[in-house]
Amino acid sequence: MAIWQFTMVLFPQQNKKVNLDSIYIEDGYDVSDFWKFFNKKLELIEDIGLFLHRNPHCWGKDSFHWGDGKITDISLSINKHDDCIENFSIRIDVREKFDVVFVEKVINVANKYNLQILNISERKMIEINAEDIHKEIKNPRAYRFKNF
C-alpha cells in the first residue's frame, strides 16, 4: 500500500465483538473466516460494479478488481476451495479530493450486506458513516497528500 492510499477491509458483521488480534497474521491479515456463511457473493459483485469500473487486466475466477490500482480501487478475492469470499478491500487515494459520493456508495453496500469496516493500518473498526470514514482517512501519515 502506498503512503497516499487509505485501506479499509469489509467483512460481515459478527454476533460478538471481533477480536482484532485474531485477524492479524505474520504477513498481513486474514478475514476469510468471517465470510464462510455469506451467501450473496454474486449480488455483492454486481453492486460494486455499479459504482466503479471493472479493471479487465485484473479479473479472473477468483480475483475481482474495480478501478485503477494506482488510485482508488476495490479488490475482492474468492477462496478456490470453498468458493467463499476471502477478502474485500477498498483503497482510497488520499491525494484526491474526498469523494463523498463514492464513500456513500461504500456505506450503502456495507449496510445492504451487513458488513463492518476495519481500518487495516490502524487496527480499528470504523463506524459506517461518512464522517467517521473521513476522520479515519485523515491519517497523519497520509494526510500531507490530501486535497480536502
XYZ file of C-alpha atoms in Angstrom:
148
model
C 0.000 0.000 0.000
C 1.358 3.378 -0.975
C 1.509 6.080 1.678
C -1.161 8.055 -0.185
C -3.642 5.181 -0.066
C -6.021 4.502 2.791
C -7.152 0.879 3.008
C -10.294 -0.396 4.608
C -11.351 -4.023 4.772
C -15.002 -5.008 4.829
C -16.377 -8.246 6.257
C -19.731 -9.499 7.582
C -20.998 -8.301 10.967
C -20.476 -10.782 13.788
C -22.768 -11.659 16.676
C -19.992 -10.886 19.117
C -17.243 -8.290 19.292
C -14.408 -9.103 16.900
C -11.033 -9.825 18.470
C -8.866 -7.722 16.160
C -5.711 -9.544 17.257
C -7.120 -12.722 15.699
C -7.347 -11.015 12.289
C -3.701 -10.044 12.019
C -1.191 -12.690 10.996
C 2.551 -12.567 10.467
C 2.422 -11.264 6.906
C -0.793 -9.242 6.957
C -4.352 -10.080 7.918
C -6.961 -12.784 7.338
C -10.708 -12.161 7.441
C -11.704 -15.234 5.407
C -13.420 -16.976 8.347
C -15.907 -14.115 8.629
C -17.080 -14.782 5.071
C -17.821 -18.532 5.452
C -21.593 -18.147 5.733
C -22.035 -15.133 3.453
C -24.319 -16.239 0.612
C -24.756 -13.111 -1.530
C -21.412 -13.085 -3.311
C -22.794 -12.578 -6.831
C -25.097 -9.754 -5.742
C -22.210 -8.032 -3.955
C -20.012 -8.280 -7.066
C -22.810 -6.813 -9.206
C -23.407 -3.935 -6.768
C -19.722 -2.990 -6.650
C -19.716 -2.876 -10.445
C -22.415 -0.203 -10.355
C -20.148 2.434 -8.826
C -16.613 1.709 -10.036
C -15.490 0.414 -13.419
C -14.124 -3.116 -13.687
C -10.389 -3.478 -14.249
C -10.165 -6.049 -17.095
C -6.431 -6.577 -16.512
C -7.081 -7.925 -13.008
C -10.156 -10.076 -13.415
C -10.379 -13.855 -13.041
C -12.334 -16.703 -11.488
C -11.067 -15.977 -8.001
C -9.991 -12.344 -8.148
C -12.068 -9.286 -8.974
C -10.824 -5.709 -9.206
C -12.531 -2.418 -9.912
C -10.796 0.888 -10.503
C -7.117 1.571 -11.048
C -4.530 0.112 -8.656
C -2.642 3.401 -8.737
C -5.591 5.363 -7.326
C -8.875 4.369 -5.654
C -9.732 0.724 -6.216
C -11.714 -2.210 -4.867
C -10.477 -5.776 -4.632
C -12.450 -8.910 -3.852
C -10.872 -12.360 -3.753
C -12.505 -15.778 -3.620
C -11.127 -18.926 -1.987
C -10.813 -21.528 -4.768
C -11.501 -24.466 -2.454
C -14.766 -23.430 -0.808
C -15.882 -20.714 -3.267
C -16.275 -18.185 -0.426
C -15.076 -14.611 -0.342
C -11.657 -14.348 1.335
C -11.081 -10.628 1.237
C -12.926 -7.445 0.289
C -10.788 -4.325 0.485
C -11.054 -0.749 -0.691
C -8.081 1.541 -1.194
C -8.770 5.262 -1.415
C -6.270 7.657 -2.956
C -5.982 10.399 -0.344
C -4.281 12.758 -2.794
C -7.670 13.236 -4.433
C -10.482 15.402 -3.066
C -12.639 13.469 -0.596
C -15.254 11.753 -2.752
C -18.402 11.844 -0.643
C -20.446 10.112 -3.355
C -18.008 7.185 -3.527
C -17.927 6.854 0.270
C -21.746 6.961 0.395
C -21.831 4.094 -2.117
C -19.422 2.114 0.063
C -21.654 2.819 3.069
C -24.732 1.693 1.136
C -23.048 -1.599 0.188
C -21.855 -2.112 3.776
C -25.361 -1.522 5.110
C -27.104 -3.603 2.435
C -24.907 -6.649 3.111
C -24.496 -6.076 6.861
C -20.730 -5.548 6.604
C -18.403 -3.860 9.047
C -15.360 -1.787 8.146
C -11.836 -2.158 9.507
C -9.081 0.434 9.167
C -6.409 -2.135 8.429
C -3.351 0.007 9.180
C -4.678 1.389 12.482
C -6.227 -1.934 13.565
C -9.562 -0.416 14.477
C -13.171 -0.675 13.433
C -14.775 2.287 11.658
C -18.362 3.337 12.216
C -20.322 3.099 8.986
C -20.915 6.762 8.248
C -19.199 9.299 6.002
C -17.984 11.486 8.861
C -16.141 8.662 10.660
C -14.676 7.312 7.442
C -13.473 10.809 6.560
C -11.824 11.112 10.015
C -10.018 7.811 9.503
C -8.788 8.870 6.084
C -7.232 11.939 7.701
C -4.469 9.676 8.993
C -1.442 11.875 9.813
C 0.817 9.588 7.775
C -1.145 10.155 4.595
C -2.749 13.493 5.322
C 0.070 15.546 3.818
C -1.070 14.289 0.394
C -4.678 15.292 0.915
C -6.586 17.847 -1.052
C -9.757 18.210 1.073
